[in-house]
Amino acid sequence: MDGIASPGLVREVKQRLQRIHTDGILETGYIEEFIEDAPFSIFPTISNTERPDVVAARLLEGRAAIFIGGSTTVLIVPHLMLESFQSAEDYYSHPYYATMLRFLRLFAF
């Protein structure tokens, strides 16, 4: 996957993970608390999923994924606000139809 994600993004994720000093990590939520930019923001900057197809799609979009051993949840960074209006099923629909549904979700919000 070399060359898809920005080297700066990968470097930043690695640096943030190396700064974590704790006795144990039981779930991805622990990691999320340590590495997020704005912990008090109402908008997420880190997304999570258990779906392999979503992780693969985000990796192909140039994002970084953080896997935790023993957990089925994967963290994906960065998370853009507009991604909150996407559904995993959008990838299986016709692009025009999926775009229309995203606009409808945004309008409803």
Coordinates of N, CA, C and O in Angstrom, one line a residue:
M1 N 0.8 -1.2 0.0 CA 0.0 0.0 0.0 C 0.9 1.3 0.0 O 0.4 2.3 0.2
D2 N 2.2 1.0 -0.2 CA 3.1 2.2 -0.2 C 2.7 3.1 -1.3 O 2.5 2.7 -2.4
G3 N 2.7 4.4 -1.0 CA 2.4 5.4 -2.0 C 0.9 5.8 -2.1 O 0.6 6.8 -2.8
I4 N 0.1 5.2 -1.4 CA -1.3 5.6 -1.4 C -1.6 6.6 -0.3 O -2.1 7.7 -0.5
A5 N -1.2 6.3 1.0 CA -1.4 7.2 2.1 C -0.2 8.2 2.1 O 0.9 7.8 1.7
S6 N -0.4 9.3 2.5 CA 0.6 10.4 2.7 C 1.7 9.9 3.7 O 1.3 9.5 4.8
P7 N 2.9 10.0 3.3 CA 4.0 9.6 4.3 C 3.9 10.5 5.6 O 4.2 10.0 6.7
G8 N 3.5 11.7 5.4 CA 3.3 12.6 6.6 C 2.2 12.0 7.6 O 2.4 12.1 8.8
L9 N 1.1 11.5 7.0 CA 0.1 11.0 7.8 C 0.6 9.7 8.5 O 0.3 9.6 9.8
V10 N 1.2 8.9 7.8 CA 1.7 7.6 8.5 C 2.7 8.0 9.6 O 2.7 7.4 10.7
R11 N 3.6 8.9 9.3 CA 4.6 9.3 10.3 C 3.9 9.9 11.5 O 4.3 9.6 12.7
E12 N 2.9 10.7 11.3 CA 2.2 11.4 12.4 C 1.5 10.3 13.3 O 1.5 10.4 14.5
V13 N 0.8 9.3 12.6 CA 0.2 8.3 13.4 C 1.2 7.5 14.2 O 1.0 7.2 15.4
K14 N 2.3 7.1 13.6 CA 3.3 6.4 14.3 C 3.9 7.2 15.5 O 4.0 6.6 16.6
Q15 N 4.1 8.5 15.4 CA 4.6 9.3 16.5 C 3.6 9.4 17.6 O 3.9 9.3 18.8
R16 N 2.3 9.5 17.3 CA 1.3 9.6 18.3 C 1.2 8.2 19.0 O 0.9 8.2 20.3
L17 N 1.3 7.1 18.3 CA 1.2 5.8 19.0 C 2.4 5.6 19.9 O 2.3 5.0 20.9
Q18 N 3.6 6.1 19.5 CA 4.8 5.9 20.3 C 4.7 6.7 21.6 O 5.4 6.4 22.5
R19 N 4.0 7.8 21.6 CA 3.9 8.6 22.8 C 3.0 8.1 23.8 O 2.9 8.6 24.9
I20 N 2.3 7.0 23.5 CA 1.3 6.4 24.5 C 2.1 5.6 25.5 O 2.9 4.7 25.1
H21 N 1.9 5.9 26.8 CA 2.6 5.1 27.9 C 1.5 4.7 28.8 O 1.0 5.6 29.6
T22 N 1.1 3.5 28.8 CA 0.0 3.0 29.6 C 0.3 1.5 29.9 O 1.1 0.9 29.2
D23 N -0.3 1.0 31.0 CA -0.1 -0.4 31.4 C -0.8 -1.4 30.4 O -0.3 -2.5 30.3
G24 N -1.9 -1.0 29.8 CA -2.6 -1.9 29.0 C -3.6 -1.3 28.1 O -4.2 -0.2 28.4
I25 N -3.8 -1.9 26.9 CA -4.8 -1.4 26.0 C -5.8 -2.5 25.8 O -5.4 -3.6 25.3
L26 N -7.0 -2.3 26.2 CA -8.0 -3.4 26.1 C -8.9 -3.2 24.9 O -9.4 -4.2 24.3
E27 N -9.1 -2.0 24.4 CA -10.0 -1.8 23.3 C -9.5 -0.5 22.5 O -8.7 0.3 23.0
T28 N -10.0 -0.3 21.3 CA -9.6 0.8 20.5 C -10.0 2.1 21.1 O -9.3 3.1 20.8
G29 N -11.0 2.2 22.0 CA -11.3 3.4 22.6 C -10.2 4.0 23.5 O -10.1 5.2 23.6
Y30 N -9.4 3.2 24.0 CA -8.2 3.6 24.8 C -7.2 4.4 23.9 O -6.8 5.5 24.2
I31 N -7.0 3.8 22.7 CA -6.1 4.5 21.7 C -6.7 5.8 21.3 O -6.0 6.8 21.1
E32 N -8.0 5.8 21.0 CA -8.6 7.0 20.5 C -8.5 8.1 21.5 O -8.3 9.3 21.0
E33 N -8.6 7.9 22.7 CA -8.5 8.9 23.7 C -7.1 9.5 23.7 O -6.9 10.7 24.0
F34 N -6.1 8.7 23.5 CA -4.7 9.2 23.5 C -4.3 10.0 22.3 O -3.5 10.9 22.4
I35 N -4.8 9.6 21.1 CA -4.3 10.2 19.9 C -5.2 11.3 19.2 O -4.8 11.9 18.3
E36 N -6.4 11.5 19.7 CA -7.3 12.4 19.0 C -6.9 13.8 19.2 O -6.3 14.2 20.2
D37 N -7.2 14.6 18.2 CA -6.9 16.1 18.2 C -7.7 16.9 19.1 O -7.2 17.7 19.9
A38 N -9.0 16.8 19.1 CA -9.9 17.6 19.8 C -10.8 16.7 20.7 O -11.9 16.4 20.2
P39 N -10.4 16.4 21.9 CA -11.2 15.4 22.7 C -12.6 16.0 23.1 O -13.5 15.2 23.4
F40 N -12.7 17.3 23.1 CA -14.0 17.9 23.6 C -14.9 18.3 22.4 O -15.9 19.0 22.6
S41 N -14.5 18.0 21.2 CA -15.3 18.4 20.0 C -16.5 17.5 19.9 O -16.4 16.3 20.2
I42 N -17.6 18.0 19.4 CA -18.8 17.2 19.2 C -18.6 16.4 17.8 O -19.4 15.5 17.6
F43 N -17.7 16.8 17.0 CA -17.4 16.1 15.8 C -16.2 15.2 15.9 O -15.2 15.6 16.3
P44 N -16.4 13.9 15.5 CA -15.3 13.0 15.6 C -14.1 13.3 14.6 O -14.4 13.7 13.5
T45 N -12.9 13.0 15.0 CA -11.8 13.1 14.1 C -11.2 11.8 13.8 O -10.3 11.6 13.0
I46 N -11.7 10.7 14.5 CA -11.3 9.4 14.3 C -12.5 8.5 14.2 O -13.5 8.6 14.9
S47 N -12.6 7.7 13.1 CA -13.7 6.8 13.0 C -13.3 5.4 13.3 O -12.1 5.0 13.4
N48 N -14.3 4.6 13.5 CA -14.0 3.1 13.8 C -15.1 2.3 13.1 O -16.2 2.7 12.8
T49 N -14.6 1.1 12.8 CA -15.5 0.2 12.1 C -15.1 -1.3 12.3 O -13.9 -1.5 12.7
E50 N -16.0 -2.2 12.1 CA -15.7 -3.6 12.2 C -15.8 -4.3 10.9 O -15.6 -5.5 10.7
R51 N -16.1 -3.5 9.8 CA -16.3 -4.0 8.5 C -15.0 -4.0 7.7 O -14.4 -2.9 7.5
P52 N -14.5 -5.1 7.2 CA -13.3 -5.1 6.4 C -13.4 -4.4 5.1 O -12.4 -3.8 4.7
D53 N -14.6 -4.3 4.5 CA -14.7 -3.6 3.2 C -14.6 -2.1 3.5 O -14.0 -1.4 2.6
V54 N -15.0 -1.6 4.6 CA -14.9 -0.2 4.9 C -13.4 0.2 5.1 O -12.9 1.2 4.7
V55 N -12.7 -0.7 5.9 CA -11.3 -0.4 6.1 C -10.5 -0.4 4.8 O -9.7 0.5 4.6
A56 N -10.8 -1.4 4.0 CA -10.1 -1.4 2.7 C -10.4 -0.2 1.8 O -9.5 0.4 1.2
A57 N -11.6 0.2 1.8 CA -12.0 1.4 1.0 C -11.3 2.7 1.6 O -10.8 3.5 0.8
R58 N -11.3 2.8 2.9 CA -10.6 4.0 3.5 C -9.1 3.9 3.2 O -8.5 5.0 3.0
L59 N -8.5 2.8 3.3 CA -7.1 2.6 3.0 C -6.8 3.1 1.5 O -5.8 3.7 1.2
L60 N -7.7 2.7 0.6 CA -7.5 3.0 -0.8 C -7.7 4.5 -1.0 O -7.3 5.1 -2.0
E61 N -8.4 5.2 -0.1 CA -8.7 6.6 -0.2 C -7.5 7.4 0.4 O -7.5 8.6 0.5
G62 N -6.5 6.7 1.0 CA -5.3 7.4 1.5 C -5.3 7.6 3.0 O -4.5 8.3 3.6
R63 N -6.2 6.9 3.7 CA -6.3 7.0 5.2 C -5.4 6.0 5.8 O -4.9 5.1 5.2
A64 N -5.2 6.1 7.1 CA -4.5 5.1 7.9 C -5.4 4.4 8.8 O -6.4 4.9 9.3
A65 N -5.1 3.1 9.0 CA -5.9 2.2 9.9 C -5.1 1.8 11.0 O -3.9 1.4 10.8
I66 N -5.7 1.7 12.2 CA -5.0 1.3 13.4 C -5.7 0.0 13.9 O -6.8 0.1 14.3
F67 N -5.0 -1.1 13.9 CA -5.5 -2.4 14.3 C -5.0 -2.6 15.7 O -3.8 -2.4 16.0
I68 N -5.9 -3.1 16.6 CA -5.5 -3.5 18.0 C -5.7 -5.0 18.1 O -6.8 -5.5 17.8
G69 N -4.7 -5.7 18.5 CA -4.7 -7.1 18.7 C -5.8 -7.5 19.7 O -5.9 -7.0 20.8
G70 N -6.6 -8.5 19.3 CA -7.7 -9.0 20.2 C -9.0 -8.2 20.0 O -10.0 -8.5 20.7
S71 N -9.0 -7.1 19.2 CA -10.2 -6.3 19.0 C -10.7 -6.5 17.6 O -9.9 -6.5 16.7
T72 N -12.0 -6.5 17.4 CA -12.5 -6.5 16.0 C -12.7 -5.2 15.4 O -13.0 -5.0 14.3
T73 N -12.5 -4.1 16.2 CA -12.7 -2.8 15.8 C -11.4 -2.2 15.3 O -10.4 -2.4 15.9
V74 N -11.5 -1.4 14.2 CA -10.3 -0.8 13.6 C -10.5 0.7 13.6 O -11.6 1.2 13.3
L75 N -9.5 1.5 14.0 CA -9.6 2.9 14.0 C -9.1 3.4 12.6 O -8.1 2.9 12.1
I76 N -9.8 4.4 12.1 CA -9.4 5.0 10.8 C -9.2 6.5 11.0 O -10.1 7.2 11.5
V77 N -8.0 7.0 10.6 CA -7.7 8.4 10.7 C -7.3 9.0 9.3 O -6.7 8.2 8.6
P78 N -7.5 10.2 9.0 CA -8.4 11.1 9.7 C -9.9 10.8 9.3 O -10.1 10.3 8.2
H79 N -10.8 11.3 10.1 CA -12.2 11.2 9.8 C -12.7 12.6 9.4 O -12.5 13.5 10.1
L80 N -13.3 12.6 8.2 CA -13.9 13.9 7.8 C -15.4 14.0 8.1 O -16.1 13.0 8.1
M81 N -15.8 15.2 8.4 CA -17.2 15.4 8.8 C -18.2 14.8 7.8 O -19.2 14.2 8.2
L82 N -17.9 15.0 6.5 CA -18.8 14.5 5.5 C -18.9 12.9 5.5 O -19.9 12.4 5.0
E83 N -18.0 12.3 6.0 CA -18.0 10.8 6.1 C -19.1 10.3 7.0 O -19.5 9.2 7.0
S84 N -19.5 11.2 7.9 CA -20.6 10.8 8.8 C -21.9 10.6 8.1 O -22.8 10.0 8.6
F85 N -22.0 11.1 6.9 CA -23.2 11.0 6.1 C -23.1 9.8 5.1 O -24.0 9.7 4.3
Q86 N -22.0 9.1 5.1 CA -21.9 8.0 4.2 C -22.3 6.7 4.9 O -22.2 6.6 6.1
S87 N -22.7 5.7 4.1 CA -23.1 4.4 4.6 C -22.2 3.4 3.9 O -21.8 3.6 2.8
A88 N -21.9 2.3 4.6 CA -21.0 1.3 4.0 C -21.7 0.7 2.7 O -21.0 0.4 1.8
E89 N -23.0 0.7 2.7 CA -23.7 0.2 1.5 C -23.6 1.1 0.3 O -23.9 0.7 -0.8
D90 N -23.2 2.4 0.5 CA -23.0 3.3 -0.6 C -22.0 2.8 -1.6 O -22.1 3.1 -2.8
Y91 N -21.0 2.0 -1.2 CA -20.0 1.5 -2.1 C -20.5 0.4 -3.0 O -19.9 0.1 -4.0
Y92 N -21.7 -0.1 -2.7 CA -22.3 -1.2 -3.5 C -23.4 -0.6 -4.4 O -24.0 -1.4 -5.2
S93 N -23.7 0.6 -4.3 CA -24.7 1.3 -5.1 C -24.1 2.0 -6.3 O -22.9 2.3 -6.3
H94 N -25.0 2.3 -7.3 CA -24.5 3.2 -8.4 C -24.1 4.5 -7.9 O -24.7 5.1 -6.9
P95 N -23.0 5.1 -8.4 CA -22.4 6.3 -7.8 C -23.4 7.5 -7.8 O -23.5 8.2 -6.8
Y96 N -24.3 7.6 -8.8 CA -25.3 8.7 -8.8 C -26.3 8.5 -7.7 O -26.7 9.4 -7.0
Y97 N -26.7 7.3 -7.5 CA -27.7 6.9 -6.5 C -27.1 7.2 -5.1 O -27.7 7.7 -4.2
A98 N -25.9 6.7 -4.9 CA -25.2 6.9 -3.6 C -25.0 8.3 -3.3 O -25.2 8.8 -2.1
T99 N -24.6 9.1 -4.3 CA -24.4 10.6 -4.1 C -25.7 11.2 -3.7 O -25.8 12.1 -2.8
M100 N -26.8 10.9 -4.4 CA -28.1 11.4 -4.1 C -28.5 11.1 -2.6 O -29.0 12.0 -1.9
L101 N -28.3 9.9 -2.2 CA -28.6 9.5 -0.8 C -27.7 10.3 0.2 O -28.2 10.7 1.3
R102 N -26.5 10.5 -0.1 CA -25.6 11.3 0.8 C -26.1 12.7 0.9 O -26.1 13.3 2.0
F103 N -26.5 13.3 -0.2 CA -27.1 14.7 -0.2 C -28.4 14.7 0.6 O -28.6 15.6 1.4
L104 N -29.2 13.7 0.5 CA -30.4 13.6 1.2 C -30.1 13.5 2.7 O -30.8 14.2 3.6
R105 N -29.1 12.7 3.1 CA -28.8 12.6 4.5 C -28.2 13.9 5.0 O -28.5 14.3 6.2
L106 N -27.4 14.6 4.2 CA -26.9 15.9 4.6 C -28.0 16.9 4.8 O -28.0 17.7 5.8
F107 N -28.9 16.9 3.9 CA -30.1 17.9 3.9 C -30.9 17.6 5.2 O -31.4 18.5 5.8
A108 N -31.1 16.3 5.5 CA -31.9 15.9 6.6 C -31.3 16.4 7.9 O -31.9 16.7 8.9
F109 N -29.9 16.3 7.9 CA -29.2 16.8 9.1 C -29.4 18.3 9.3 O -29.6 18.7 10.4

